Short mmCIF file of C-alpha atoms in Angstrom, two decimals:
data_model
loop_
_atom_site.label_atom_id
_atom_site.label_comp_id
_atom_site.label_asym_id
_atom_site.label_seq_id
_atom_site.Cartn_x
_atom_site.Cartn_y
_atom_site.Cartn_z
CA LYS A 1 0.00 0.00 0.00
CA MET A 2 1.34 3.44 -0.97
CA GLY A 3 1.92 6.29 1.43
CA ASN A 4 -0.59 9.15 1.54
CA SER A 5 1.72 11.62 -0.22
CA GLN A 6 2.60 9.14 -2.97
CA ILE A 7 -1.00 8.22 -3.78
CA ARG A 8 -1.97 11.91 -3.90
CA ARG A 9 0.91 12.66 -6.26
CA ASN A 10 -0.28 9.79 -8.41
CA ALA A 11 -3.84 11.08 -8.25
CA MET A 12 -2.71 14.56 -9.32
CA ALA A 13 -0.67 13.12 -12.19
CA TYR A 14 -3.47 10.81 -13.33
CA SER A 15 -6.10 13.58 -13.17
CA ALA A 16 -3.89 15.85 -15.32
CA THR A 17 -4.72 13.64 -18.32
CA THR A 18 -8.41 13.82 -17.37
CA LEU A 19 -8.15 17.63 -17.31
CA ALA A 20 -6.55 17.68 -20.75
CA SER A 21 -8.99 15.25 -22.38
CA SER A 22 -11.97 16.99 -20.81
CA MET A 23 -10.88 20.42 -22.10
CA MET A 24 -10.26 19.18 -25.61
CA SER A 25 -13.20 16.77 -25.98
CA SER A 26 -15.76 19.30 -24.67
CA THR A 27 -14.53 21.96 -27.08
CA PHE A 28 -14.13 19.59 -30.03
CA ASN A 29 -17.56 17.97 -29.69
CA TYR A 30 -19.35 21.27 -29.18
CA TYR A 31 -17.79 23.23 -32.04
CA TYR A 32 -16.69 21.04 -34.92
CA VAL A 33 -20.15 20.63 -36.49
CA LYS A 34 -20.88 24.35 -36.23
CA VAL A 35 -17.47 25.34 -37.60
CA PHE A 36 -17.66 23.09 -40.65
CA LEU A 37 -21.31 23.82 -41.46
CA HIS A 38 -21.40 27.56 -40.79
CA HIS A 39 -17.84 28.74 -41.41
CA TYR A 40 -16.38 26.29 -43.94
CA LYS A 41 -19.78 25.79 -45.63
CA ILE A 42 -19.20 22.07 -46.12
CA SER A 43 -21.70 20.42 -48.48
CA GLU A 44 -24.25 17.97 -47.15
CA THR A 45 -22.77 15.15 -49.23
CA TRP A 46 -19.29 15.60 -47.81
CA PHE A 47 -20.63 16.10 -44.29
CA TYR A 48 -22.62 12.83 -44.40
CA LEU A 49 -19.67 11.00 -45.96
CA ALA A 50 -17.34 12.24 -43.23
CA GLN A 51 -19.77 11.31 -40.43
CA THR A 52 -20.37 7.83 -41.89
CA SER A 53 -16.66 7.09 -42.25
CA TYR A 54 -16.10 8.48 -38.74
CA MET A 55 -18.77 6.14 -37.35
CA ILE A 56 -17.06 3.12 -38.92
CA TRP A 57 -13.59 4.18 -37.82
CA ASN A 58 -14.81 4.87 -34.28
CA ALA A 59 -16.20 1.34 -34.03
CA ILE A 60 -12.98 -0.21 -35.31
CA ASN A 61 -10.27 1.72 -33.47
CA ASP A 62 -11.41 0.97 -29.91
CA PRO A 63 -10.80 -2.82 -30.02
CA LEU A 64 -7.86 -2.30 -32.40
CA PHE A 65 -5.93 0.03 -30.10
CA GLY A 66 -6.93 -1.96 -27.01
CA TRP A 67 -5.52 -5.14 -28.54
CA LEU A 68 -2.43 -3.29 -29.76
CA GLN A 69 -1.61 -1.81 -26.34
CA ASP A 70 -2.12 -5.14 -24.59
CA SER A 71 -0.14 -7.26 -27.06
CA SER A 72 2.68 -4.94 -28.16
CA LYS A 73 6.22 -5.40 -26.86
CA VAL A 74 7.20 -1.80 -27.69
CA SER A 75 7.54 0.03 -24.38
CA CYS A 76 6.07 3.35 -25.59
CA ILE A 77 2.90 1.45 -26.54
CA ARG A 78 2.84 -1.22 -23.85
CA ARG A 79 3.63 1.08 -20.90
CA ARG A 80 0.52 3.15 -20.21
CA HIS A 81 2.25 6.29 -18.92
CA LEU A 82 4.63 6.30 -21.90
CA ALA A 83 1.67 5.93 -24.28
CA ILE A 84 0.21 9.09 -22.72
CA LEU A 85 3.55 10.92 -22.74
CA TYR A 86 4.40 10.24 -26.39
CA GLY A 87 0.82 10.36 -27.60
CA ALA A 88 0.20 13.82 -26.10
CA PRO A 89 1.81 15.95 -28.88
CA ILE A 90 -0.10 14.18 -31.66
CA PHE A 91 -3.31 14.29 -29.61
CA VAL A 92 -2.94 18.05 -29.17
CA LEU A 93 -2.22 18.61 -32.87
CA SER A 94 -5.27 16.53 -33.82
CA PHE A 95 -7.37 18.79 -31.61
CA LEU A 96 -6.08 21.94 -33.36
CA LEU A 97 -6.51 20.55 -36.88
CA PRO A 98 -10.23 21.44 -37.44
CA TRP A 99 -10.01 25.09 -36.38
CA PHE A 100 -7.72 26.34 -39.18
CA SER A 101 -9.01 26.33 -42.75
CA TRP A 102 -7.18 24.37 -45.43
CA GLY A 103 -8.10 26.71 -48.27
CA GLU A 104 -10.89 28.16 -50.38
CA THR A 105 -13.88 25.88 -49.82
CA ASP A 106 -16.34 27.74 -52.10
CA SER A 107 -14.44 26.88 -55.27
CA PHE A 108 -13.19 23.50 -54.06
CA PRO A 109 -15.86 21.91 -51.81
CA TRP A 110 -13.84 18.70 -51.48
CA ILE A 111 -11.28 20.58 -49.37
CA ALA A 112 -13.74 21.04 -46.50
CA GLY A 113 -14.82 17.39 -46.84
CA ALA A 114 -11.27 16.06 -46.75
CA HIS A 115 -10.49 18.44 -43.88
CA LEU A 116 -13.38 17.08 -41.81
CA ILE A 117 -12.59 13.41 -42.57
CA VAL A 118 -8.92 13.75 -41.63
CA SER A 119 -9.78 15.80 -38.54
CA LEU A 120 -12.34 13.29 -37.25
CA TRP A 121 -10.20 10.24 -37.96
CA LEU A 122 -7.02 11.62 -36.43
CA TYR A 123 -8.68 13.15 -33.38
CA ASP A 124 -10.71 10.03 -32.61
CA ALA A 125 -7.65 7.81 -33.08
CA MET A 126 -5.55 9.82 -30.63
CA PHE A 127 -8.42 10.29 -28.19
CA THR A 128 -8.92 6.51 -28.13
CA TYR A 129 -5.21 5.76 -27.91
CA VAL A 130 -4.50 8.11 -24.99
CA LEU A 131 -7.73 7.49 -23.06
CA LEU A 132 -7.42 3.70 -23.34
CA ALA A 133 -3.95 3.99 -21.85
CA GLN A 134 -5.31 6.19 -19.05
CA CYS A 135 -8.15 3.78 -18.25
CA ALA A 136 -5.70 0.88 -18.02
CA LEU A 137 -3.36 3.03 -15.94
CA PHE A 138 -6.09 3.51 -13.34
CA THR A 139 -6.10 -0.23 -12.58
CA GLU A 140 -2.30 -0.32 -12.43
CA ILE A 141 -1.80 2.53 -9.96
CA SER A 142 -3.00 0.55 -6.96
CA LEU A 143 -4.94 -2.54 -5.89
CA ASP A 144 -6.33 -0.83 -2.80
CA ALA A 145 -9.97 0.31 -3.12
CA ASP A 146 -9.50 3.38 -0.89
CA GLU A 147 -6.51 4.56 -2.91
CA ARG A 148 -8.41 4.09 -6.15
CA HIS A 149 -11.27 6.12 -4.69
CA ILE A 150 -8.86 9.00 -4.01
CA VAL A 151 -7.62 8.86 -7.62
CA LEU A 152 -11.21 8.81 -8.87
CA ARG A 153 -12.17 11.89 -6.80
CA TYR A 154 -9.21 13.86 -8.14
CA SER A 155 -10.11 12.80 -11.67
CA GLN A 156 -13.75 13.88 -11.29
CA VAL A 157 -12.71 17.34 -10.06
CA ALA A 158 -10.31 17.66 -13.01
CA SER A 159 -13.11 16.67 -15.38
CA ILE A 160 -15.38 19.40 -13.97
CA ILE A 161 -12.66 22.03 -14.39
CA GLY A 162 -11.85 20.88 -17.92
CA SER A 163 -15.48 20.91 -18.99
CA THR A 164 -15.66 24.68 -18.45
CA SER A 165 -13.53 25.18 -21.59
CA VAL A 166 -16.70 25.59 -23.68
CA PHE A 167 -17.88 28.43 -21.43
CA TRP A 168 -14.61 30.34 -21.86
CA CYS A 169 -14.57 29.79 -25.62
CA GLU A 170 -18.15 31.00 -25.92
CA LEU A 171 -17.49 34.01 -23.72
CA LEU A 172 -14.23 35.15 -25.31
CA SER A 173 -15.23 34.44 -28.93
CA GLN A 174 -18.70 35.97 -28.45
CA ASN A 175 -20.52 32.79 -29.41
CA LEU A 176 -18.03 32.08 -32.22
CA HIS A 177 -18.58 35.46 -33.90
CA ASP A 178 -14.90 36.29 -33.40
CA VAL A 179 -13.11 33.36 -35.06
CA THR A 180 -9.61 34.69 -34.33
CA LYS A 181 -10.25 34.76 -30.57
CA PHE A 182 -11.78 31.29 -30.78
CA GLN A 183 -8.65 29.99 -32.51
CA LEU A 184 -6.53 31.64 -29.83
CA CYS A 185 -8.61 29.94 -27.12
CA CYS A 186 -8.08 26.58 -28.81
CA VAL A 187 -4.30 27.14 -28.97
CA VAL A 188 -4.27 27.94 -25.23
CA ILE A 189 -6.34 24.82 -24.50
CA ALA A 190 -3.94 22.74 -26.61
CA LEU A 191 -0.87 24.08 -24.79
CA LEU A 192 -2.43 23.49 -21.37
CA SER A 193 -3.45 19.99 -22.42
CA TRP A 194 0.02 19.14 -23.69
CA VAL A 195 1.64 20.36 -20.45
CA SER A 196 -0.93 18.40 -18.38
CA MET A 197 -0.44 15.12 -20.27
CA THR A 198 3.33 15.51 -20.23
CA TYR A 199 3.20 15.96 -16.46
CA SER A 200 0.92 12.93 -16.19
CA GLY A 201 3.04 10.65 -18.34
CA SER A 202 6.32 11.60 -16.68
CA THR A 203 5.13 11.68 -13.05
CA VAL A 204 2.59 8.90 -12.45
CA ARG A 205 3.97 5.74 -10.85
CA VAL A 206 2.56 2.24 -11.26
CA ALA A 207 2.45 -0.25 -8.39
CA PRO A 208 5.43 -2.65 -8.79
CA GLU A 209 3.24 -5.76 -8.64
CA LEU A 210 1.01 -4.35 -11.42
CA THR A 211 3.76 -3.24 -13.80
CA PRO A 212 3.11 -4.78 -17.25
CA SER A 213 5.66 -7.37 -18.30
CA GLU A 214 7.49 -6.59 -21.52
CA ASP A 215 7.53 -10.22 -22.60
CA GLY A 216 5.42 -12.45 -20.35
CA VAL A 217 2.03 -10.75 -20.52
CA GLY A 218 2.58 -9.48 -24.03
CA ALA A 219 3.49 -12.90 -25.31
CA SER A 220 0.52 -14.61 -23.72
CA SER A 221 -1.81 -11.94 -25.07
CA GLN A 222 -0.47 -12.43 -28.59
CA GLN A 223 -1.43 -16.10 -28.51
CA LEU A 224 -5.02 -14.96 -28.98
CA SER A 225 -5.76 -13.06 -32.17
CA MET A 226 -8.00 -10.02 -32.10
CA MET A 227 -10.74 -11.92 -33.98
CA THR A 228 -10.67 -14.69 -31.36
CA LEU A 229 -11.09 -12.15 -28.58
CA ILE A 230 -13.97 -10.49 -30.44
CA ARG A 231 -15.75 -13.83 -30.92
CA GLN A 232 -15.45 -14.56 -27.20
CA LEU A 233 -16.93 -11.17 -26.33
CA VAL A 234 -19.80 -11.45 -28.83
CA ARG A 235 -20.90 -14.74 -27.26
CA ASN A 236 -21.18 -13.12 -23.83
CA LYS A 237 -24.83 -12.10 -23.38
CA ASN A 238 -24.21 -9.61 -20.55
CA PHE A 239 -21.48 -7.93 -22.55
CA MET A 240 -23.73 -7.54 -25.60
CA LEU A 241 -26.54 -6.07 -23.50
CA PHE A 242 -24.10 -3.69 -21.86
CA ILE A 243 -22.65 -2.38 -25.11
CA THR A 244 -26.16 -1.99 -26.60
CA VAL A 245 -27.22 0.29 -23.74
CA ASN A 246 -23.84 2.00 -23.84
CA PHE A 247 -24.27 2.60 -27.58
CA LEU A 248 -27.65 4.26 -27.06
CA GLN A 249 -26.28 6.43 -24.27
CA ILE A 250 -23.20 7.52 -26.21
CA PHE A 251 -25.29 8.14 -29.34
CA HIS A 252 -27.61 10.40 -27.36
CA ASN A 253 -24.75 12.28 -25.69
CA THR A 254 -22.73 12.66 -28.88
CA PHE A 255 -25.71 13.87 -30.89
CA GLY A 256 -26.61 16.37 -28.19
CA ALA A 257 -23.04 17.65 -27.80
CA ASN A 258 -22.36 17.98 -31.55
CA PHE A 259 -25.61 19.74 -32.44
CA PHE A 260 -26.30 21.58 -29.18
CA SER A 261 -24.92 24.89 -30.46
CA MET A 262 -27.09 24.68 -33.59
CA PHE A 263 -30.20 23.78 -31.60
CA SER A 264 -29.64 26.70 -29.24
CA ASN A 265 -29.07 29.11 -32.14
CA TYR A 266 -32.28 28.00 -33.82
CA PHE A 267 -34.61 27.79 -30.82
CA LEU A 268 -33.00 30.29 -28.45
CA THR A 269 -32.56 33.49 -30.44
CA THR A 270 -31.14 36.72 -29.06
CA ASP A 271 -34.69 38.13 -29.04
CA ASN A 272 -35.85 35.82 -26.25
CA VAL A 273 -32.59 34.75 -24.58
CA GLY A 274 -29.56 36.93 -23.87
CA SER A 275 -26.12 36.02 -25.19
CA MET A 276 -24.80 35.58 -21.63
CA THR A 277 -27.60 33.12 -20.86
CA LYS A 278 -26.69 31.08 -23.94
CA THR A 279 -23.02 31.16 -22.91
CA LEU A 280 -23.85 29.97 -19.41
CA LEU A 281 -26.12 27.27 -20.83
CA ALA A 282 -23.38 26.03 -23.16
CA GLY A 283 -20.82 25.93 -20.38
CA SER A 284 -23.12 24.25 -17.87
CA ALA A 285 -24.18 21.60 -20.40
CA PHE A 286 -20.69 20.09 -20.18
CA ALA A 287 -19.67 20.92 -16.61
CA THR A 288 -22.91 20.02 -14.80
CA PRO A 289 -22.90 16.27 -15.65
CA GLN A 290 -19.39 15.96 -14.23
CA LEU A 291 -20.49 17.80 -11.09
CA LEU A 292 -23.51 15.51 -10.72
CA VAL A 293 -21.26 12.45 -10.86
CA LEU A 294 -19.31 13.83 -7.92
CA ILE A 295 -22.41 14.81 -5.93
CA ALA A 296 -24.37 11.62 -6.68
CA SER A 297 -21.63 9.23 -5.52
CA PRO A 298 -23.35 8.46 -2.16
CA PHE A 299 -26.70 8.01 -3.92
CA LEU A 300 -25.07 5.71 -6.48
CA SER A 301 -23.65 3.45 -3.77
CA THR A 302 -27.11 3.22 -2.15
CA VAL A 303 -29.31 2.68 -5.21
CA GLY A 304 -26.81 1.00 -7.52
CA SER A 305 -25.69 1.74 -11.08
CA TYR A 306 -28.39 -0.39 -12.72
CA TYR A 307 -31.39 1.41 -11.21
CA LEU A 308 -29.77 4.83 -11.55
CA ILE A 309 -29.27 4.29 -15.30
CA LEU A 310 -32.80 2.88 -15.62
CA TYR A 311 -34.37 5.87 -13.84
CA SER A 312 -32.33 8.30 -15.92
CA PHE A 313 -33.67 6.75 -19.14
CA PHE A 314 -37.26 7.07 -17.88
CA LEU A 315 -36.58 10.70 -16.97
CA LYS A 316 -35.20 11.44 -20.44
CA LEU A 317 -38.26 9.93 -22.13
CA PHE A 318 -40.57 11.88 -19.84
CA LEU A 319 -38.79 15.19 -20.45
CA ALA A 320 -38.74 14.61 -24.23
CA ALA A 321 -42.48 13.89 -24.28
CA ILE A 322 -43.28 16.96 -22.19
CA ILE A 323 -41.18 19.36 -24.27
CA TYR A 324 -42.62 17.90 -27.49
CA LEU A 325 -46.19 18.53 -26.29
CA MET A 326 -45.35 22.04 -25.08
CA GLY A 327 -43.53 23.06 -28.26
CA PRO A 328 -40.57 25.44 -28.76
CA SER A 329 -42.48 28.60 -27.80
CA HIS A 330 -42.00 28.05 -24.05
CA VAL A 331 -38.43 29.32 -23.85
CA PHE A 332 -37.93 28.80 -20.11
CA PHE A 333 -38.88 25.12 -20.28
CA LEU A 334 -36.77 24.69 -23.43
CA VAL A 335 -33.71 26.04 -21.61
CA LEU A 336 -34.51 23.79 -18.64
CA PHE A 337 -34.81 20.79 -20.97
CA PHE A 338 -31.43 21.49 -22.60
CA PHE A 339 -29.87 21.86 -19.15
CA LEU A 340 -31.37 18.67 -17.67
CA ASP A 341 -30.84 16.56 -20.77
#
């Protein structure tokens, strides 16, 4: 068991990657659709093509990178903290890629399409690569449940702080009306994220008994091909039910995050809602869920994850039905719906 100071240093280092990923993912998910549709004027054909290819790539790269990190004998891939350390610069560059135009999109519409495809593929690849390493690192820091709980609390606080990046981008760029200031905000976020992940990858320490073997574990993992592992997972009923529910949840969250800015611009105009209210709503939409996770921890331990997820689905259906019957004219309830959803 680690000393108190050591586990807190580990928790700080681990949560630095959470801070970085939260800042970048919140900003990326909220803005990329709006930037490409409104500023680059991407055609519908290219937009749908990019989203379809992104959906396929997103489904493939998770098991691919997971298998690669578990089976590789290369230390910068196999060692989780090194994967974060060396993956950080590329991850940061992939985050910056969408915010700077590649050229004249009116005369050459394929430029915006290629820009979006490359941006989505590269960002999702690096997001998966770094976050998979971080998730595995969590189990390798300590075997003790209390120590893991400390790491988790630090990580949740970091996630809340990182999620406020959308608020600052909205505020400083005046709801994306000032593109130059928005680009500057993204550069600052990228620099902070790179520093955070570098600190995480170079500082975090793994428990000696949980350190991945360079040959033993890797060699045994390579005895099973990726297709064999996939077949074993597909035959597991509980696993299939879990990923089905997880798919629906992620689909809902991703759709809401990507199109939230467009929904708010369409339904919440400056005539009925002030710009500051829209900025606060955008910022709270990403920070509030992280805060609720922290606050609801005692409730979660009492009720259990299963019933909490079940009740949340019923609440979403109820809210959707109510707002549909009321219509978009009731602005206060529309804002409340966006906030709760």
